[in-house]
Coordinates of C-alpha atoms in Angstrom, one line a residue:
Chain G
M874 CA -139.5 99.1 -61.9
T875 CA -135.9 97.8 -61.5
D876 CA -136.8 94.3 -61.0
D877 CA -139.6 94.4 -63.6
T878 CA -136.6 95.3 -66.0
D879 CA -134.1 93.1 -64.5
D880 CA -137.2 90.5 -65.2
I881 CA -137.6 91.2 -68.6
K882 CA -134.2 91.2 -69.4
G883 CA -133.7 87.7 -68.1
T884 CA -136.8 86.3 -69.9
P885 CA -136.2 85.3 -73.3
A886 CA -139.8 85.4 -74.4
L887 CA -141.7 88.0 -72.5
D888 CA -144.8 86.7 -70.2
P889 CA -147.9 88.5 -71.7
V890 CA -149.0 90.0 -68.4
I891 CA -145.4 91.5 -67.8
S892 CA -145.2 92.9 -71.0
D893 CA -148.2 94.7 -70.9
S894 CA -147.4 96.1 -67.7
V895 CA -144.1 97.4 -69.1
E896 CA -145.7 99.1 -71.9
L897 CA -148.1 100.7 -69.6
R898 CA -145.8 102.4 -67.6
L899 CA -143.9 103.5 -70.4
A900 CA -146.9 105.2 -71.7
R901 CA -147.9 106.7 -68.7
Q902 CA -144.4 108.5 -68.1
I903 CA -144.4 109.8 -71.8
R904 CA -147.8 111.6 -71.1
E905 CA -146.4 112.9 -67.9
L906 CA -143.7 114.7 -70.0
D907 CA -144.2 118.6 -70.9
R908 CA -146.0 118.9 -74.2
E909 CA -143.4 121.3 -75.5
M910 CA -139.6 121.5 -75.5
M911 CA -137.4 124.4 -76.1
P912 CA -133.9 123.4 -77.4
E913 CA -131.0 124.5 -75.5
R914 CA -129.8 126.9 -78.0
D915 CA -131.5 128.4 -81.3
L916 CA -130.5 126.3 -84.1
W917 CA -133.0 127.8 -86.6
T918 CA -130.6 130.6 -88.1
A919 CA -128.1 127.6 -89.1
I920 CA -130.6 125.3 -90.4
E921 CA -131.9 128.8 -92.8
R922 CA -128.3 129.4 -93.9
N923 CA -128.0 125.4 -94.9
I924 CA -131.1 125.5 -96.9
A925 CA -130.1 128.6 -98.9
D926 CA -126.6 127.1 -99.3
Y927 CA -127.8 123.7 -100.7
P928 CA -131.4 124.0 -102.1
Q929 CA -133.0 121.0 -102.8
R930 CA -132.9 119.7 -106.4
K931 CA -135.9 118.9 -108.2
P932 CA -136.6 115.0 -108.0
F933 CA -136.5 113.2 -111.4
N934 CA -140.0 112.4 -112.3
L935 CA -139.4 109.0 -114.1
Q936 CA -143.2 109.2 -115.2
G937 CA -143.1 112.7 -117.3
D938 CA -139.3 113.3 -118.4
W939 CA -138.0 110.0 -119.7
M940 CA -139.8 110.6 -123.0
P941 CA -137.3 113.0 -124.9
Y942 CA -134.3 111.2 -124.1
G943 CA -135.9 108.0 -125.1
V944 CA -136.5 109.2 -128.4
A945 CA -133.1 110.8 -128.9
A946 CA -131.7 107.6 -127.7
S947 CA -133.5 105.2 -130.1
L948 CA -132.7 107.7 -133.2
I949 CA -129.0 107.5 -132.4
I950 CA -129.2 103.8 -132.0
A951 CA -131.5 103.6 -135.4
I952 CA -128.9 105.9 -137.3
A953 CA -125.6 103.8 -135.8
A954 CA -127.8 100.7 -136.6
L955 CA -128.3 102.2 -140.2
L956 CA -124.7 103.0 -140.4
V957 CA -123.4 99.8 -139.2
N958 CA -125.7 97.3 -140.4
V959 CA -127.1 98.9 -143.7
V960 CA -124.4 101.2 -145.0
G961 CA -121.7 99.0 -143.7
L962 CA -123.0 95.9 -145.0
E963 CA -124.2 97.5 -148.2
Q964 CA -120.3 98.9 -148.9
R965 CA -118.9 95.2 -147.8
N966 CA -121.8 93.7 -150.2
S967 CA -121.0 95.9 -153.1
T968 CA -117.1 95.3 -152.5
L969 CA -118.0 91.3 -152.5
L970 CA -120.0 91.9 -155.4
A971 CA -117.5 93.8 -157.4
A972 CA -114.7 91.5 -156.4
D973 CA -117.0 88.5 -157.4
Y974 CA -117.7 90.4 -160.7
A975 CA -113.9 90.8 -161.2
I976 CA -112.9 87.5 -160.4
D977 CA -115.6 86.0 -162.5
S978 CA -114.5 88.3 -165.3
I979 CA -110.8 87.3 -165.0
D980 CA -111.6 83.7 -164.5
S981 CA -113.6 83.7 -167.9
G982 CA -111.0 85.4 -169.8
Y983 CA -108.4 83.0 -168.1
V984 CA -110.2 80.0 -169.2
N985 CA -111.0 81.4 -172.7
V986 CA -107.4 81.2 -172.9
R987 CA -106.3 78.1 -170.9
N988 CA -109.0 75.7 -172.3
P989 CA -107.4 75.7 -175.9
M990 CA -104.1 75.1 -174.5
V991 CA -105.2 72.0 -172.7
D992 CA -106.7 70.6 -176.0
Q993 CA -102.9 71.8 -177.7
F994 CA -101.2 70.2 -174.5
R995 CA -103.3 67.2 -175.0
E996 CA -102.6 66.6 -179.0
T997 CA -98.9 67.9 -178.4
N998 CA -98.1 65.2 -175.7
K999 CA -100.4 62.4 -176.7
N1000 CA -97.3 60.1 -177.7
L1001 CA -95.8 60.4 -173.9
D1002 CA -96.1 57.3 -171.9
Q1003 CA -99.0 56.9 -169.9
A1004 CA -97.4 56.9 -166.5
T1005 CA -95.9 60.4 -167.4
L1006 CA -99.1 61.6 -168.9
D1007 CA -101.3 60.7 -166.1
D1008 CA -98.5 62.7 -163.9
L1009 CA -98.8 65.5 -165.9
Y1010 CA -102.8 65.5 -165.6
R1011 CA -102.5 64.9 -162.1
N1012 CA -100.1 68.2 -161.7
I1013 CA -102.7 70.1 -163.9
E1014 CA -105.4 69.3 -162.0
I1015 CA -103.7 70.3 -159.0
M1016 CA -103.1 73.7 -160.6
A1017 CA -106.7 74.4 -161.5
Q1018 CA -107.6 73.0 -157.8
A1019 CA -105.1 75.7 -156.5
R1020 CA -106.3 78.3 -158.9
K1021 CA -110.1 77.7 -157.8
D1022 CA -109.0 77.6 -154.0
I1023 CA -107.4 81.1 -154.3
E1024 CA -110.1 82.5 -156.3
M1025 CA -112.7 81.4 -153.7
Q1026 CA -110.1 83.2 -151.2
V1027 CA -110.1 86.4 -153.4
R1028 CA -113.6 86.6 -153.3
A1029 CA -113.9 86.1 -149.6
N1030 CA -110.9 88.6 -149.3
P1031 CA -111.3 91.0 -151.9
E1032 CA -109.0 93.4 -150.0
N1033 CA -105.8 91.1 -149.9
T1034 CA -103.7 92.3 -153.0
K1035 CA -101.5 89.5 -152.3
L1036 CA -103.9 86.7 -152.7
V1037 CA -104.6 88.1 -156.2
E1038 CA -100.9 88.4 -156.9
M1039 CA -100.7 84.8 -156.1
L1040 CA -103.7 83.9 -158.4
M1041 CA -101.8 85.5 -161.3
R1042 CA -98.7 83.7 -160.6
V1043 CA -100.9 80.5 -160.6
H1044 CA -102.5 81.2 -163.9
E1045 CA -98.7 82.0 -165.3
R1046 CA -97.6 78.8 -164.2
E1047 CA -100.5 76.9 -165.3
L1048 CA -100.1 78.3 -168.7
E1049 CA -96.2 77.6 -168.7
L1050 CA -96.9 74.0 -167.6
L1051 CA -99.6 73.6 -170.5
K1052 CA -97.8 75.3 -173.5
Q1053 CA -94.7 72.6 -172.7
D1054 CA -94.1 70.0 -175.4
Y1055 CA -92.8 67.4 -172.9
S1056 CA -92.2 64.7 -175.8
Q1057 CA -89.3 67.2 -177.1
P1058 CA -87.8 67.8 -173.5
G1059 CA -86.0 71.4 -173.1
R1060 CA -88.3 72.8 -176.2
S1061 CA -91.4 75.0 -175.2
L1062 CA -93.9 76.0 -177.8
Chain O
M319 CA -49.1 67.0 -210.2
N320 CA -47.8 64.5 -207.8
R321 CA -47.7 67.3 -204.9
A322 CA -51.2 68.2 -206.1
L323 CA -52.1 64.8 -205.6
K324 CA -50.5 64.2 -202.1
A325 CA -52.1 67.6 -200.9
T326 CA -55.8 66.9 -202.1
L327 CA -55.4 63.6 -200.3
S328 CA -54.0 64.6 -197.4
G329 CA -56.8 67.2 -197.3
V330 CA -59.3 64.5 -197.6
L331 CA -57.6 62.4 -195.0
L332 CA -57.7 65.4 -192.6
A333 CA -61.1 66.0 -193.3
F334 CA -62.1 62.5 -192.7
V335 CA -60.3 62.5 -189.4
W336 CA -62.1 65.9 -188.5
A337 CA -65.4 64.4 -189.4
M338 CA -64.8 61.3 -187.4
P339 CA -66.4 62.4 -184.1
C340 CA -69.5 63.5 -185.7
Y341 CA -69.6 60.5 -187.7
A342 CA -69.4 58.2 -184.0
A343 CA -70.9 60.9 -182.2
V344 CA -74.5 61.0 -184.6
D345 CA -75.8 57.8 -184.9
S346 CA -79.5 57.0 -185.9
G347 CA -80.6 53.7 -184.0
D348 CA -77.2 51.5 -184.2
L349 CA -76.4 52.2 -180.5
A350 CA -79.7 51.9 -179.2
G351 CA -79.7 49.8 -175.8
K352 CA -75.8 49.8 -176.3
R353 CA -73.1 50.7 -174.1
V354 CA -71.3 53.9 -175.0
D355 CA -67.9 55.2 -174.0
L356 CA -67.0 58.6 -175.6
S357 CA -64.7 61.7 -175.1
E358 CA -64.1 64.7 -176.6
A359 CA -62.0 67.9 -175.8
A360 CA -64.2 70.8 -175.0
K361 CA -63.6 74.6 -173.6
P362 CA -63.3 74.8 -169.9
D363 CA -66.0 77.3 -169.8
G364 CA -68.4 76.4 -172.7
F365 CA -72.1 75.4 -172.9
V366 CA -73.2 71.8 -172.5
K367 CA -76.8 71.0 -173.5
I368 CA -78.1 67.7 -172.5
S369 CA -81.4 65.8 -173.2
I370 CA -82.4 62.4 -172.0
V371 CA -86.1 61.7 -171.9
R372 CA -86.0 58.8 -169.3
G373 CA -83.4 56.8 -167.3
D374 CA -80.6 57.8 -165.0
L375 CA -78.4 60.5 -165.5
I376 CA -75.4 61.6 -163.6
V377 CA -73.6 64.7 -164.9
E378 CA -70.3 65.9 -163.0
G379 CA -67.8 68.7 -163.2
W380 CA -64.1 67.9 -163.6
D381 CA -60.7 69.6 -163.8
K382 CA -60.5 68.4 -167.6
D383 CA -61.3 70.3 -170.6
E384 CA -63.0 67.4 -171.8
V385 CA -66.5 66.3 -171.9
S386 CA -66.8 62.6 -171.3
L387 CA -69.9 60.4 -171.7
V388 CA -70.3 56.3 -170.3
G389 CA -73.1 54.5 -170.0
T390 CA -76.1 52.6 -171.7
L391 CA -78.2 54.0 -174.1
D392 CA -82.2 53.8 -174.0
E393 CA -82.9 50.5 -175.7
K394 CA -85.5 52.5 -177.8
T395 CA -82.9 55.3 -179.1
E396 CA -83.9 56.6 -182.2
Q397 CA -81.2 59.4 -182.5
F398 CA -78.2 59.8 -180.5
I399 CA -76.3 62.9 -180.7
F400 CA -73.1 63.6 -179.2
D401 CA -71.4 66.9 -180.6
V402 CA -68.6 69.2 -179.6
S403 CA -68.9 72.2 -181.8
G404 CA -66.5 75.4 -180.5
R405 CA -68.1 76.3 -177.0
D406 CA -71.0 74.3 -177.7
T407 CA -71.2 70.4 -176.6
R408 CA -74.9 68.6 -177.4
I409 CA -75.6 65.2 -175.7
I410 CA -79.0 64.0 -177.0
V411 CA -80.9 60.8 -176.7
K412 CA -83.9 60.8 -178.6
I413 CA -86.6 57.9 -178.6
P414 CA -89.9 57.4 -180.8
S415 CA -92.5 59.8 -180.2
N416 CA -94.9 56.9 -179.5
N417 CA -96.1 56.1 -176.1
T418 CA -96.0 52.4 -176.9
S419 CA -92.2 52.4 -177.1
W420 CA -91.8 53.9 -173.7
C421 CA -92.9 50.8 -172.4
C422 CA -91.3 48.0 -170.6
N423 CA -87.6 49.0 -169.8
E424 CA -85.7 51.7 -167.8
G425 CA -84.1 53.9 -170.4
S426 CA -80.8 55.6 -170.4
N427 CA -78.2 55.0 -167.9
L428 CA -75.4 57.7 -168.5
R429 CA -72.5 59.1 -166.6
I430 CA -71.5 62.5 -168.1
M431 CA -68.2 64.6 -166.9
V432 CA -68.0 68.2 -168.2
P433 CA -65.4 70.8 -167.5
K434 CA -66.4 72.1 -164.2
G435 CA -66.7 76.0 -165.6
S436 CA -69.4 74.9 -168.1
Q437 CA -72.7 76.2 -168.3
V438 CA -74.8 73.2 -168.8
D439 CA -78.7 72.8 -169.4
V440 CA -80.4 69.6 -168.8
A441 CA -83.8 68.6 -170.1
T442 CA -85.9 65.2 -169.0
V443 CA -88.9 64.0 -168.7
S444 CA -89.1 61.0 -166.4
T445 CA -85.3 60.7 -165.9
E446 CA -83.4 60.7 -162.3
V447 CA -80.8 63.0 -162.3
R448 CA -77.8 63.8 -160.3
L449 CA -75.9 67.0 -161.2
T450 CA -72.4 67.9 -158.9
D451 CA -69.9 70.3 -159.4
I452 CA -71.3 72.4 -162.1
R453 CA -69.4 76.3 -161.8
G454 CA -70.8 77.9 -165.0
G455 CA -74.5 77.8 -164.0
L456 CA -76.9 75.3 -164.3
D457 CA -80.7 75.2 -165.9
M458 CA -82.5 71.9 -165.4
S459 CA -86.1 71.2 -166.4
G460 CA -88.1 67.8 -166.0
V461 CA -91.4 66.2 -165.4
S462 CA -91.4 63.3 -163.0
G463 CA -87.6 62.3 -162.0
D464 CA -86.2 63.4 -159.0
V465 CA -83.4 65.5 -159.3
R466 CA -80.5 66.2 -157.1
I467 CA -78.0 68.8 -157.4
Q468 CA -74.9 69.8 -155.5
K469 CA -72.2 72.3 -155.6
V470 CA -73.5 74.8 -158.3
S471 CA -72.3 78.3 -159.0
E472 CA -73.0 81.6 -160.8
R473 CA -76.6 80.5 -161.7
L474 CA -79.3 78.0 -160.7
R475 CA -82.9 77.3 -162.3
V476 CA -84.6 74.2 -161.8
R477 CA -88.3 73.5 -163.2
N478 CA -89.8 70.1 -162.2
V479 CA -93.5 69.2 -162.2
S480 CA -93.5 66.4 -159.7
G481 CA -90.3 65.1 -159.0
E482 CA -88.6 66.0 -155.6
I483 CA -85.9 68.6 -156.2
T484 CA -82.8 68.1 -153.6
V485 CA -80.1 70.9 -154.0
H486 CA -77.0 71.5 -151.8
D487 CA -74.0 73.8 -151.6
V488 CA -75.4 76.5 -154.2
D489 CA -73.1 79.6 -154.5
A490 CA -75.8 81.7 -156.6
Y491 CA -79.3 82.8 -156.6
A492 CA -81.2 79.9 -156.8
R493 CA -84.8 79.7 -158.5
I494 CA -86.5 76.6 -158.3
K495 CA -90.3 75.8 -159.4
T496 CA -92.1 72.5 -159.0
V497 CA -95.8 71.8 -158.6
S498 CA -96.1 68.8 -156.7
G499 CA -92.7 68.1 -156.0
E500 CA -91.0 68.9 -152.4
I501 CA -88.3 71.3 -152.8
D502 CA -85.2 70.4 -150.0
A503 CA -82.6 73.1 -150.6
R504 CA -79.4 73.3 -148.2
S505 CA -76.6 75.6 -147.6
I506 CA -77.7 78.2 -150.2
K507 CA -75.5 80.9 -150.0
G508 CA -76.8 83.5 -153.0
G509 CA -80.5 83.2 -151.8
G510 CA -83.4 82.2 -153.7
A511 CA -86.9 81.9 -154.9
F512 CA -88.6 78.6 -154.2
H513 CA -92.3 78.1 -155.3
T514 CA -94.2 74.9 -155.1
V515 CA -97.9 74.5 -155.5
S516 CA -98.6 71.3 -153.2
G517 CA -95.2 70.2 -152.5
E518 CA -93.3 71.0 -149.2
I519 CA -90.6 73.5 -149.1
V520 CA -87.9 72.8 -146.8
L521 CA -84.6 75.2 -146.6
R522 CA -81.8 75.0 -144.5
D523 CA -79.0 77.3 -144.1
V524 CA -79.9 79.8 -146.6
T525 CA -78.4 83.4 -146.6
D526 CA -79.0 86.5 -148.0
E527 CA -82.6 86.8 -149.7
I528 CA -85.2 84.2 -149.8
D529 CA -88.9 83.9 -151.3
V530 CA -90.6 81.0 -150.7
E531 CA -94.4 80.4 -152.0
S532 CA -96.6 77.6 -151.6
V533 CA -100.2 77.0 -152.2
S534 CA -101.0 73.9 -150.2
G535 CA -97.8 72.7 -149.0
D536 CA -95.9 73.6 -145.9
I537 CA -93.0 75.9 -145.9
E538 CA -89.8 75.7 -143.2
V539 CA -87.0 77.7 -143.5
I540 CA -83.6 78.3 -141.1
G541 CA -81.5 80.9 -142.0
R542 CA -79.0 83.3 -141.0
N543 CA -77.7 86.9 -142.1
I544 CA -81.2 87.4 -144.1
S545 CA -81.8 90.6 -145.5
L546 CA -85.0 90.1 -147.2
A547 CA -87.7 87.3 -146.6
R548 CA -90.3 86.8 -148.3
G549 CA -93.3 84.3 -148.4
H550 CA -96.7 83.6 -149.1
S551 CA -99.0 80.4 -149.0
V552 CA -102.7 79.8 -149.0
S553 CA -103.3 76.8 -146.6
G554 CA -99.9 75.7 -146.0
D555 CA -98.1 76.6 -142.4
I556 CA -94.6 78.6 -142.3
D557 CA -92.1 77.8 -140.0
L558 CA -89.1 80.1 -139.8
E559 CA -86.0 80.3 -137.8
I560 CA -84.0 83.0 -139.2
E561 CA -81.4 85.6 -138.1
L562 CA -81.8 88.8 -139.8
I563 CA -79.3 91.7 -140.7
D564 CA -80.2 94.9 -139.1
D565 CA -82.5 96.4 -141.5
A566 CA -83.8 93.5 -142.9
L567 CA -87.6 93.1 -144.1
V568 CA -89.7 90.2 -143.6
E569 CA -93.0 89.9 -145.3
F570 CA -95.2 86.5 -145.0
D571 CA -98.8 86.0 -145.3
S572 CA -101.1 83.1 -145.3
V573 CA -104.9 82.6 -145.6
S574 CA -105.6 79.8 -143.4
G575 CA -102.0 78.6 -142.7
S576 CA -100.1 79.4 -139.6
V577 CA -96.7 81.7 -139.2
R578 CA -94.4 80.9 -136.8
L579 CA -91.5 83.0 -136.5
R580 CA -88.2 82.4 -134.3
L581 CA -85.7 85.5 -134.7
D582 CA -82.1 84.7 -133.8
G583 CA -79.6 87.3 -133.0
K584 CA -79.8 91.0 -132.2
L585 CA -83.4 92.1 -133.4
N586 CA -83.8 96.2 -134.4
H587 CA -86.8 95.7 -136.2
K588 CA -90.6 97.2 -136.1
F589 CA -93.0 94.4 -135.8
D590 CA -96.5 94.2 -137.5
L591 CA -98.4 90.9 -136.9
E592 CA -102.0 90.5 -137.9
T593 CA -104.7 87.9 -138.1
G594 CA -108.1 88.1 -139.1
S595 CA -109.5 85.0 -136.7
G596 CA -106.5 83.6 -135.3
S597 CA -104.4 84.3 -132.3
I598 CA -101.3 86.1 -132.1
R599 CA -98.4 84.9 -129.5
N600 CA -95.5 87.3 -128.8
R601 CA -92.8 86.0 -126.8
I602 CA -90.5 88.8 -127.9
T603 CA -91.8 91.5 -125.6
D604 CA -94.6 91.9 -123.1
D605 CA -96.8 93.6 -125.7
K606 CA -100.2 92.2 -125.8
P607 CA -102.3 91.7 -129.1
K608 CA -105.1 94.3 -129.3
K609 CA -108.0 92.4 -130.0
S610 CA -111.3 93.9 -131.5
K611 CA -114.5 94.0 -129.4
Y612 CA -116.7 92.7 -132.1
I613 CA -115.1 90.8 -134.6
R614 CA -112.1 88.0 -133.8
D615 CA -109.1 89.9 -135.2
E616 CA -106.1 90.5 -133.5
Q617 CA -103.6 92.9 -134.2
L618 CA -99.9 93.9 -132.6
R619 CA -97.3 96.4 -133.2
F620 CA -94.3 97.2 -131.6
T621 CA -90.6 97.7 -131.6
V622 CA -87.6 96.2 -130.8
G623 CA -84.2 98.3 -130.6
E624 CA -84.2 101.3 -133.3
G625 CA -86.8 99.6 -135.4
D626 CA -84.5 99.8 -138.7
G627 CA -85.9 96.7 -140.2
Q628 CA -89.3 95.4 -140.5
V629 CA -91.4 92.5 -139.7
N630 CA -94.7 92.0 -141.2
V631 CA -97.2 88.8 -140.6
S632 CA -100.2 88.5 -141.7
T633 CA -103.0 85.2 -142.0
R634 CA -106.5 85.3 -142.5
S635 CA -107.5 82.5 -139.9
G636 CA -104.1 81.3 -138.8
D637 CA -102.3 81.5 -136.0
I638 CA -99.2 83.7 -135.8
S639 CA -96.3 83.1 -133.2
V640 CA -93.1 85.3 -132.8
S641 CA -90.2 84.5 -130.5
K642 CA -86.7 84.7 -130.3

């Protein structure tokens, strides 16, 4: 046997004849063993105590148990989605709509004051030289554009009170510019 | 009878002598385009009103109790007034209110000297103006001419539409407004408010309180001993290099412009920085900005020292940087 074993160790790919011979001999030795073997000491008491101390948990039954959790989870997700995406957006949208409405009202009121002043400005300053008039009109346009830019920002950021204050100041300055009689320097209308 | 006649004649002569300056000063057209050289005694702390539509104007304060005017009047002068009456002085060059008359010449070219302590009010349209050493306060309004001001005390108000405004050495709270003109102010000891729409604002060596505002122009401030610094812009950038006093309040906000704040000296302030979609860089402490998980905003709050003062900076989409 020793010789055979040495042969097996030294052979990378076992010869089928030798391999069969080893297996047969192992099988014979197993059959010759006693059918029952007693443990050297009684282990059963310890096994019973361990079973009592650590009872086995009921295994999770994926097929039968996921449904209630899934329904609850989907409800939570749905409510959260409703709160975040529907209620939140509605609040944001209603704020933006309110801001739009407010800005439209402010703008409309302002334009009602401004436009007659533009006509008055045109009439009052018609005798100014063309270069000065062009310069004034260019600056009136700059003010109007600034007003529109700020209005746009206020619509997008209605919570920003500083922007609203700035818009008011630009209104004030535009009117200040328009009410001047530049043909009579130092005298405002 | 003879005595009465003499007295009457003396009275008439005296009245004529008194009336002489007014006669010489109020002219309707004779002096158009001509050189003038006039002077009158004036109160050292009187009020001087000057109105020159176009051309070049220099106004300087001097130590004499006298108002002097030297230069050339506008070729289209319709009315010229040089009048000193009690505390009030009026210097006015009027041209016709007819735009064709404005064509093709350069306007007045005048140098006016006033007592240093006078309060001066200057109104122009397209006049290049230089004002120096006015210690009783200055008000100036114009449209397109550039304005250079130096050494002013008590009060400073400047309103211009498009001309550049340069101001040096002011010992008063300055209020300067323009639409598209640039504001360049240096050595402003009393602080001030500087507002423009599209022009830039450059402030150097300002102290005390500053209030700056621009819609699209950039703002640059270098200051010291600042107790209050406040500013707004829509799209312009804001650059600040300032030294704060202990309990100073700093508040700047912009929509899309960036705010860069460099603070010199000892800090003792609470910082509250916030941007909607920009980024925050903190080079003062190791505190890092808090970023929202689902939106791109960043916030950073930290305190240096006892936190007696406050620094608030916010932008919508611009970046924020704070450093020492």
